[in-house]
PDB file of C-alpha atoms in Angstrom:
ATOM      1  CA  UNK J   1     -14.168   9.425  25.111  1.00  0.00           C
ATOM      2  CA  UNK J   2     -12.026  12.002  23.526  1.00  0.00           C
ATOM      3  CA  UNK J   3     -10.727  12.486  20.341  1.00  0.00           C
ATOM      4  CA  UNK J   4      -7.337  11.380  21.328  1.00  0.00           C
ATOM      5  CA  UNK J   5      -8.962   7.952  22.768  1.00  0.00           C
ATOM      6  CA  UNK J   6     -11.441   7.435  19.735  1.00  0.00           C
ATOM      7  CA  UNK J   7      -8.098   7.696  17.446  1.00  0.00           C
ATOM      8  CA  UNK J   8      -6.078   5.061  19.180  1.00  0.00           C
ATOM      9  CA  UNK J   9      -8.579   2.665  19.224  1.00  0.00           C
ATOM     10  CA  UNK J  10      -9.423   2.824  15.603  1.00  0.00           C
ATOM     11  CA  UNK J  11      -5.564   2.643  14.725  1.00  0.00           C
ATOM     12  CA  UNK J  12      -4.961  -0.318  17.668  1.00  0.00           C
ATOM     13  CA  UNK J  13      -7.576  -2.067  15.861  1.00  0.00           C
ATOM     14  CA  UNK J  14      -6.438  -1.328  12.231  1.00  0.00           C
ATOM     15  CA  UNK J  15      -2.350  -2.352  13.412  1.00  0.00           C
ATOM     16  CA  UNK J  16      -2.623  -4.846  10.855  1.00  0.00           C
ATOM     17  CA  UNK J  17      -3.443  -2.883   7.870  1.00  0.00           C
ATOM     18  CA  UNK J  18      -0.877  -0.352   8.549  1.00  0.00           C
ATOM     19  CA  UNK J  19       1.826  -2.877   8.875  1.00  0.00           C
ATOM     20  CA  UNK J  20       1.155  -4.318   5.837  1.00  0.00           C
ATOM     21  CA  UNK J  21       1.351  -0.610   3.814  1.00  0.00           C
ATOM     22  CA  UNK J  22       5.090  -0.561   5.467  1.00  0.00           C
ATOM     23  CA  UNK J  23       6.054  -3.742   4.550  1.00  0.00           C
ATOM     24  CA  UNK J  24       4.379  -3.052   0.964  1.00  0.00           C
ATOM     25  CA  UNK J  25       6.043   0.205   0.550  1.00  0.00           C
ATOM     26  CA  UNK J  26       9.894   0.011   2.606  1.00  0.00           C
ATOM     27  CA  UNK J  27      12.090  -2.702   2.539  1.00  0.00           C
ATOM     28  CA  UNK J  28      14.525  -1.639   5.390  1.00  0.00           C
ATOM     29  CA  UNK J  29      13.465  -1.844   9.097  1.00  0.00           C
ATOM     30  CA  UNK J  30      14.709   1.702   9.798  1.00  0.00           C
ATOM     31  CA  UNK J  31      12.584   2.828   6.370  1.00  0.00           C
ATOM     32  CA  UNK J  32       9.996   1.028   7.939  1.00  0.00           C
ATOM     33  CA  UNK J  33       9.765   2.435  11.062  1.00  0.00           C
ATOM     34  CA  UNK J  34       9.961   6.108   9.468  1.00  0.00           C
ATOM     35  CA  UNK J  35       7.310   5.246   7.285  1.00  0.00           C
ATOM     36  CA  UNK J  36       4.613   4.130  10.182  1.00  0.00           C
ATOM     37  CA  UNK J  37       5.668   7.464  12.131  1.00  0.00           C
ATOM     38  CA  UNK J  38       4.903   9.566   9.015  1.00  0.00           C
ATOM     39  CA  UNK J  39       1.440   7.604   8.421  1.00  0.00           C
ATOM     40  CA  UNK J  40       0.538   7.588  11.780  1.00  0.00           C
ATOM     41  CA  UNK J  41       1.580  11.413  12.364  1.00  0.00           C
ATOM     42  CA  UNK J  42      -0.876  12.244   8.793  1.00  0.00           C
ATOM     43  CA  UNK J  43      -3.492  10.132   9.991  1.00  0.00           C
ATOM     44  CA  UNK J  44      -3.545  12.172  13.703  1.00  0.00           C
ATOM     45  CA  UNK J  45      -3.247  15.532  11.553  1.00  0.00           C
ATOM     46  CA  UNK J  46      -6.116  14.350   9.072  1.00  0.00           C
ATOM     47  CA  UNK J  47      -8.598  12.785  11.834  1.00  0.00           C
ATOM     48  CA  UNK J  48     -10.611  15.377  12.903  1.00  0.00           C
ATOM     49  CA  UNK J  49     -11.423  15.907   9.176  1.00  0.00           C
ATOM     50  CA  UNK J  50     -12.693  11.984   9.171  1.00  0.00           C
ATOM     51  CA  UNK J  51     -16.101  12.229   8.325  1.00  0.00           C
ATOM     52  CA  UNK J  52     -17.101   9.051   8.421  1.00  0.00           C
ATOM     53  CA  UNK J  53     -18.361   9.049   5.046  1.00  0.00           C
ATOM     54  CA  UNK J  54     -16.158   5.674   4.321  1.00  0.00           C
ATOM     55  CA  UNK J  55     -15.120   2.771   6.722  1.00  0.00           C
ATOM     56  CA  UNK J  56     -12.039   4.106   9.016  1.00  0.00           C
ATOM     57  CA  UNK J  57     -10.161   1.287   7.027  1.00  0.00           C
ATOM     58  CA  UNK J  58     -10.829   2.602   4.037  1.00  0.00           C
ATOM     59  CA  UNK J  59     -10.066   6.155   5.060  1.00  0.00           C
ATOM     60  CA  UNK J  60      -6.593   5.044   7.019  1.00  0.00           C
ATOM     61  CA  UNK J  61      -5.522   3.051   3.877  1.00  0.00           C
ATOM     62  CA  UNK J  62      -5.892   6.351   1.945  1.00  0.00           C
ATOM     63  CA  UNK J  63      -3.931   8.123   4.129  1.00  0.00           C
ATOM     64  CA  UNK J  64      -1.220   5.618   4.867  1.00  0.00           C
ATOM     65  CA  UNK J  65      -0.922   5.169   0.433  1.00  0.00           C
ATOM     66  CA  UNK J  66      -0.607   8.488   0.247  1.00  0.00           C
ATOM     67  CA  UNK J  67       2.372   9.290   2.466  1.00  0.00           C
ATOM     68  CA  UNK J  68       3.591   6.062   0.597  1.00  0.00           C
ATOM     69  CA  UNK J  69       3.712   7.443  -2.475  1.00  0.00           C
ATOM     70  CA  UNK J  70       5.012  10.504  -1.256  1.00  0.00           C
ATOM     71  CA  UNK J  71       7.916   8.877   0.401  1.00  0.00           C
ATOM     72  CA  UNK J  72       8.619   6.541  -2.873  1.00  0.00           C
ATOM     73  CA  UNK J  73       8.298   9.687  -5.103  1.00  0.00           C
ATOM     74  CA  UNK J  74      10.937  11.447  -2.979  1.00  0.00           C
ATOM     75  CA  UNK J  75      12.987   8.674  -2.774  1.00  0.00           C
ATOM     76  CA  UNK J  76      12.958   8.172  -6.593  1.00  0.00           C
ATOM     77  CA  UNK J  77      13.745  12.173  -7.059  1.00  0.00           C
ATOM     78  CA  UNK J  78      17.198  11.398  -4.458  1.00  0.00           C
ATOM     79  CA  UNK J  79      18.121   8.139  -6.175  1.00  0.00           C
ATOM     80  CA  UNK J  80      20.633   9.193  -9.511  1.00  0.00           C
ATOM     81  CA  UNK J  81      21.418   5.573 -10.709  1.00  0.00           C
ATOM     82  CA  UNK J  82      18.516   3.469 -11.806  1.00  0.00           C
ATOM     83  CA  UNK J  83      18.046   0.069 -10.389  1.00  0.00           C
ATOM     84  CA  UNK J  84      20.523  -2.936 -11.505  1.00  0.00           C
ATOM     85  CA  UNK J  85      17.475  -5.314 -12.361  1.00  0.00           C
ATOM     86  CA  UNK J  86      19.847  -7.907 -12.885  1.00  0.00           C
ATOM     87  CA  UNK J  87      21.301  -7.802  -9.349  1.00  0.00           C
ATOM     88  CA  UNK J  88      17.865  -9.425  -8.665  1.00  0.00           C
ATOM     89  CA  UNK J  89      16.676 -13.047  -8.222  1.00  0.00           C
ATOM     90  CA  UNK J  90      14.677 -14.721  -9.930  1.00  0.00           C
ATOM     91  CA  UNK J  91      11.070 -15.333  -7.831  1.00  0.00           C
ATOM     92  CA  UNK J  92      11.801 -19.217  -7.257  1.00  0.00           C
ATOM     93  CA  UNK J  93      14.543 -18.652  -4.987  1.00  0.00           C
ATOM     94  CA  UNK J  94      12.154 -16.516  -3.248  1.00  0.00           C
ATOM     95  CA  UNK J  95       9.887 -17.911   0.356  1.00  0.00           C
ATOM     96  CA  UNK J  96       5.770 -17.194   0.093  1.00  0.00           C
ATOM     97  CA  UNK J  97       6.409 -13.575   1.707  1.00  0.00           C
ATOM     98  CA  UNK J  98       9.127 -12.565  -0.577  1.00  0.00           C
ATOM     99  CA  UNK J  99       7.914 -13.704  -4.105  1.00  0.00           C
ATOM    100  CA  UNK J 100       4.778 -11.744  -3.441  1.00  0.00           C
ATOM    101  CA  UNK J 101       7.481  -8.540  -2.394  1.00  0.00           C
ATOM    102  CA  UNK J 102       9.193  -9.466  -5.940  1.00  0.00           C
ATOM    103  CA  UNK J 103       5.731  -9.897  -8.023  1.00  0.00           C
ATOM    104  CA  UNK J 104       5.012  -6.596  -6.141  1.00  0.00           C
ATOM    105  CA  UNK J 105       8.090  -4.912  -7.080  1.00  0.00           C
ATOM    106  CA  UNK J 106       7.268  -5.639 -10.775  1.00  0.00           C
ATOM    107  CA  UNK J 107       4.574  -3.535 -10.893  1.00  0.00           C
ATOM    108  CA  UNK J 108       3.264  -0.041 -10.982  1.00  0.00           C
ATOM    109  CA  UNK J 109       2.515   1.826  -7.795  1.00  0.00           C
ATOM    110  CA  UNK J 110      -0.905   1.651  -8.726  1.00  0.00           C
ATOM    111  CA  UNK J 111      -1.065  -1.877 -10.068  1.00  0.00           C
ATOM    112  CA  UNK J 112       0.571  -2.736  -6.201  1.00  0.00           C
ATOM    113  CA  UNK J 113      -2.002  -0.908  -4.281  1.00  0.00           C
ATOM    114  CA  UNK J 114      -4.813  -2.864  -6.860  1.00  0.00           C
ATOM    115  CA  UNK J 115      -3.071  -6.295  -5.774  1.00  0.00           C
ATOM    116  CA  UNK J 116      -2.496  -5.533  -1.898  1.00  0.00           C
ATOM    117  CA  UNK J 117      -6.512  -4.318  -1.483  1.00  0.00           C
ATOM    118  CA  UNK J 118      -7.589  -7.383  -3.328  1.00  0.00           C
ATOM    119  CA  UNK J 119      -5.951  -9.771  -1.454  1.00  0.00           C
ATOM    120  CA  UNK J 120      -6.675  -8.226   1.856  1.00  0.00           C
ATOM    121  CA  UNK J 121     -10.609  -8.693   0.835  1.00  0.00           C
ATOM    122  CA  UNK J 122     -11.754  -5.210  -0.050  1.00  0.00           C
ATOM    123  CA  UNK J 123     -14.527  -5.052  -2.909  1.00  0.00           C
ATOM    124  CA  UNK J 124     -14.313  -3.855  -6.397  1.00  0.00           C
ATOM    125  CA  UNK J 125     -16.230  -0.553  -4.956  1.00  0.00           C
ATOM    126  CA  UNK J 126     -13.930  -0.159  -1.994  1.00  0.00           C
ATOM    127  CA  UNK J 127     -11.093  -0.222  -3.919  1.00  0.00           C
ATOM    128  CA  UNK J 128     -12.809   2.154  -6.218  1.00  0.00           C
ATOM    129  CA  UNK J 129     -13.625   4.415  -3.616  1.00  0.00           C
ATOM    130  CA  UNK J 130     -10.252   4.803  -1.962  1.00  0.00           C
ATOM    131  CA  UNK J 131      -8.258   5.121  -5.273  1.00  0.00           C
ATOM    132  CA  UNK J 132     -10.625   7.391  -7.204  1.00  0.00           C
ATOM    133  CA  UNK J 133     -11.266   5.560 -10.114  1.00  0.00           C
ATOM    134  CA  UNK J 134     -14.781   3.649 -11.018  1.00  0.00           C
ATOM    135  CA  UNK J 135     -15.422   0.210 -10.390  1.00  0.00           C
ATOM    136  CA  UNK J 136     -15.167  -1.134 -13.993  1.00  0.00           C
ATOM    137  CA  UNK J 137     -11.298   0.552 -14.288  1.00  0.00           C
ATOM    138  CA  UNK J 138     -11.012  -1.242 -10.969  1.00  0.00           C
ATOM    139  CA  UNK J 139     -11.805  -5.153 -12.668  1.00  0.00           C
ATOM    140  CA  UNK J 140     -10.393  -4.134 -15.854  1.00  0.00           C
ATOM    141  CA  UNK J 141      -7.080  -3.412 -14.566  1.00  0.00           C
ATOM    142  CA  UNK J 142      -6.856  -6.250 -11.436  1.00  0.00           C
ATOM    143  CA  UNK J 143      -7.712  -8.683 -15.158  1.00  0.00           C
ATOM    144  CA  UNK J 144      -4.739  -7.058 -16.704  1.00  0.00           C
ATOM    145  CA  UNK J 145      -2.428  -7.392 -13.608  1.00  0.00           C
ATOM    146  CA  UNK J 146      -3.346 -10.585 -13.415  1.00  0.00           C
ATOM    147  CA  UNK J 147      -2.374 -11.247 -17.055  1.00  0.00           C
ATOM    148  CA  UNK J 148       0.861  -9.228 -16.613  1.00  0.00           C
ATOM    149  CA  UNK J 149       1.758 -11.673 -13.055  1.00  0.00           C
ATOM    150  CA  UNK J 150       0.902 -14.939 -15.383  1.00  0.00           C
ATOM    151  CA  UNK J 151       3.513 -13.568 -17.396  1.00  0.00           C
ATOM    152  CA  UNK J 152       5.772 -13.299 -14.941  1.00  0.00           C
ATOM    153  CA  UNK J 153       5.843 -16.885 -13.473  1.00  0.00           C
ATOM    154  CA  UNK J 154       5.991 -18.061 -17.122  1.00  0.00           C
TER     155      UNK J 154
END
């Protein structure tokens, strides 16, 4: 199997995960389809650097977060007015999909990636290991987002 085979297979199987990131991280379909090229275009520019040290989940997710946060970080530099916060509605008028987009959008970048791995199942350590951060940061600050949604639906 080449390289080229081994690499679609892994992302075929991972579709999932990387739709999620674009839906997490671009709210236009246009933005969204940009944003999958540019992950998927990274991840085939990073693979034969995949060691295998990690799950290829965990190692995609990385990848994928990072050209995320790149593309959020350039957007932010473009954008000259901030956002009208109260152009936005409140999270009850909101279905199941789009109050978790508003609780997200409340948030740090960081705090967002904390939530999204959580719910998708990955453990205290995984989350650890793809962000960079120990373990302990990773409980203390899911408690504190936690506390800071609460908040929000209160």
């Amino acid at each position: 199997m080449t390289l080229q085979d081994e690499f679609v297979e892994q992302i075929q199987m991972h579709q999932a995960l990387l739709n999620k990131l674009v839906y997490l991280y671009a709210d236009q379909t246009e933005d969204r389809n940009d944003l999958h090229q540019e992950i998927l275009l990274q991840a085939w520019r990073s693979y034969p650097n995949f060691r295998g040290d990690a799950k290829f989940s965990t190692w995609l997710y990385r990848v994928g977060l990072n050209v995320s946060l790149t593309k959020l970080n350039d957007q932010k530099q473009r954008q000259s007015a901030a956002l009208d916060e109260t152009a936005q509605s409140t999270p009850s008028t909101f279905e199941s999909d789009d109050q978790l987009r508003y609780v997200l959008q409340q948030v740090n970048t960081l705090d967002r990636t904390l939530i999204v791995m959580s719910m998708d199942g990955y453990s205290n350590e995984e989350i650890a290991e793809t962000l960079g951060i120990s373990p302990g940061n990773v409980r203390t600050k899911l408690h504190r987002i936690r506390q800071k949604i609460d908040k929000l639906w209160n």
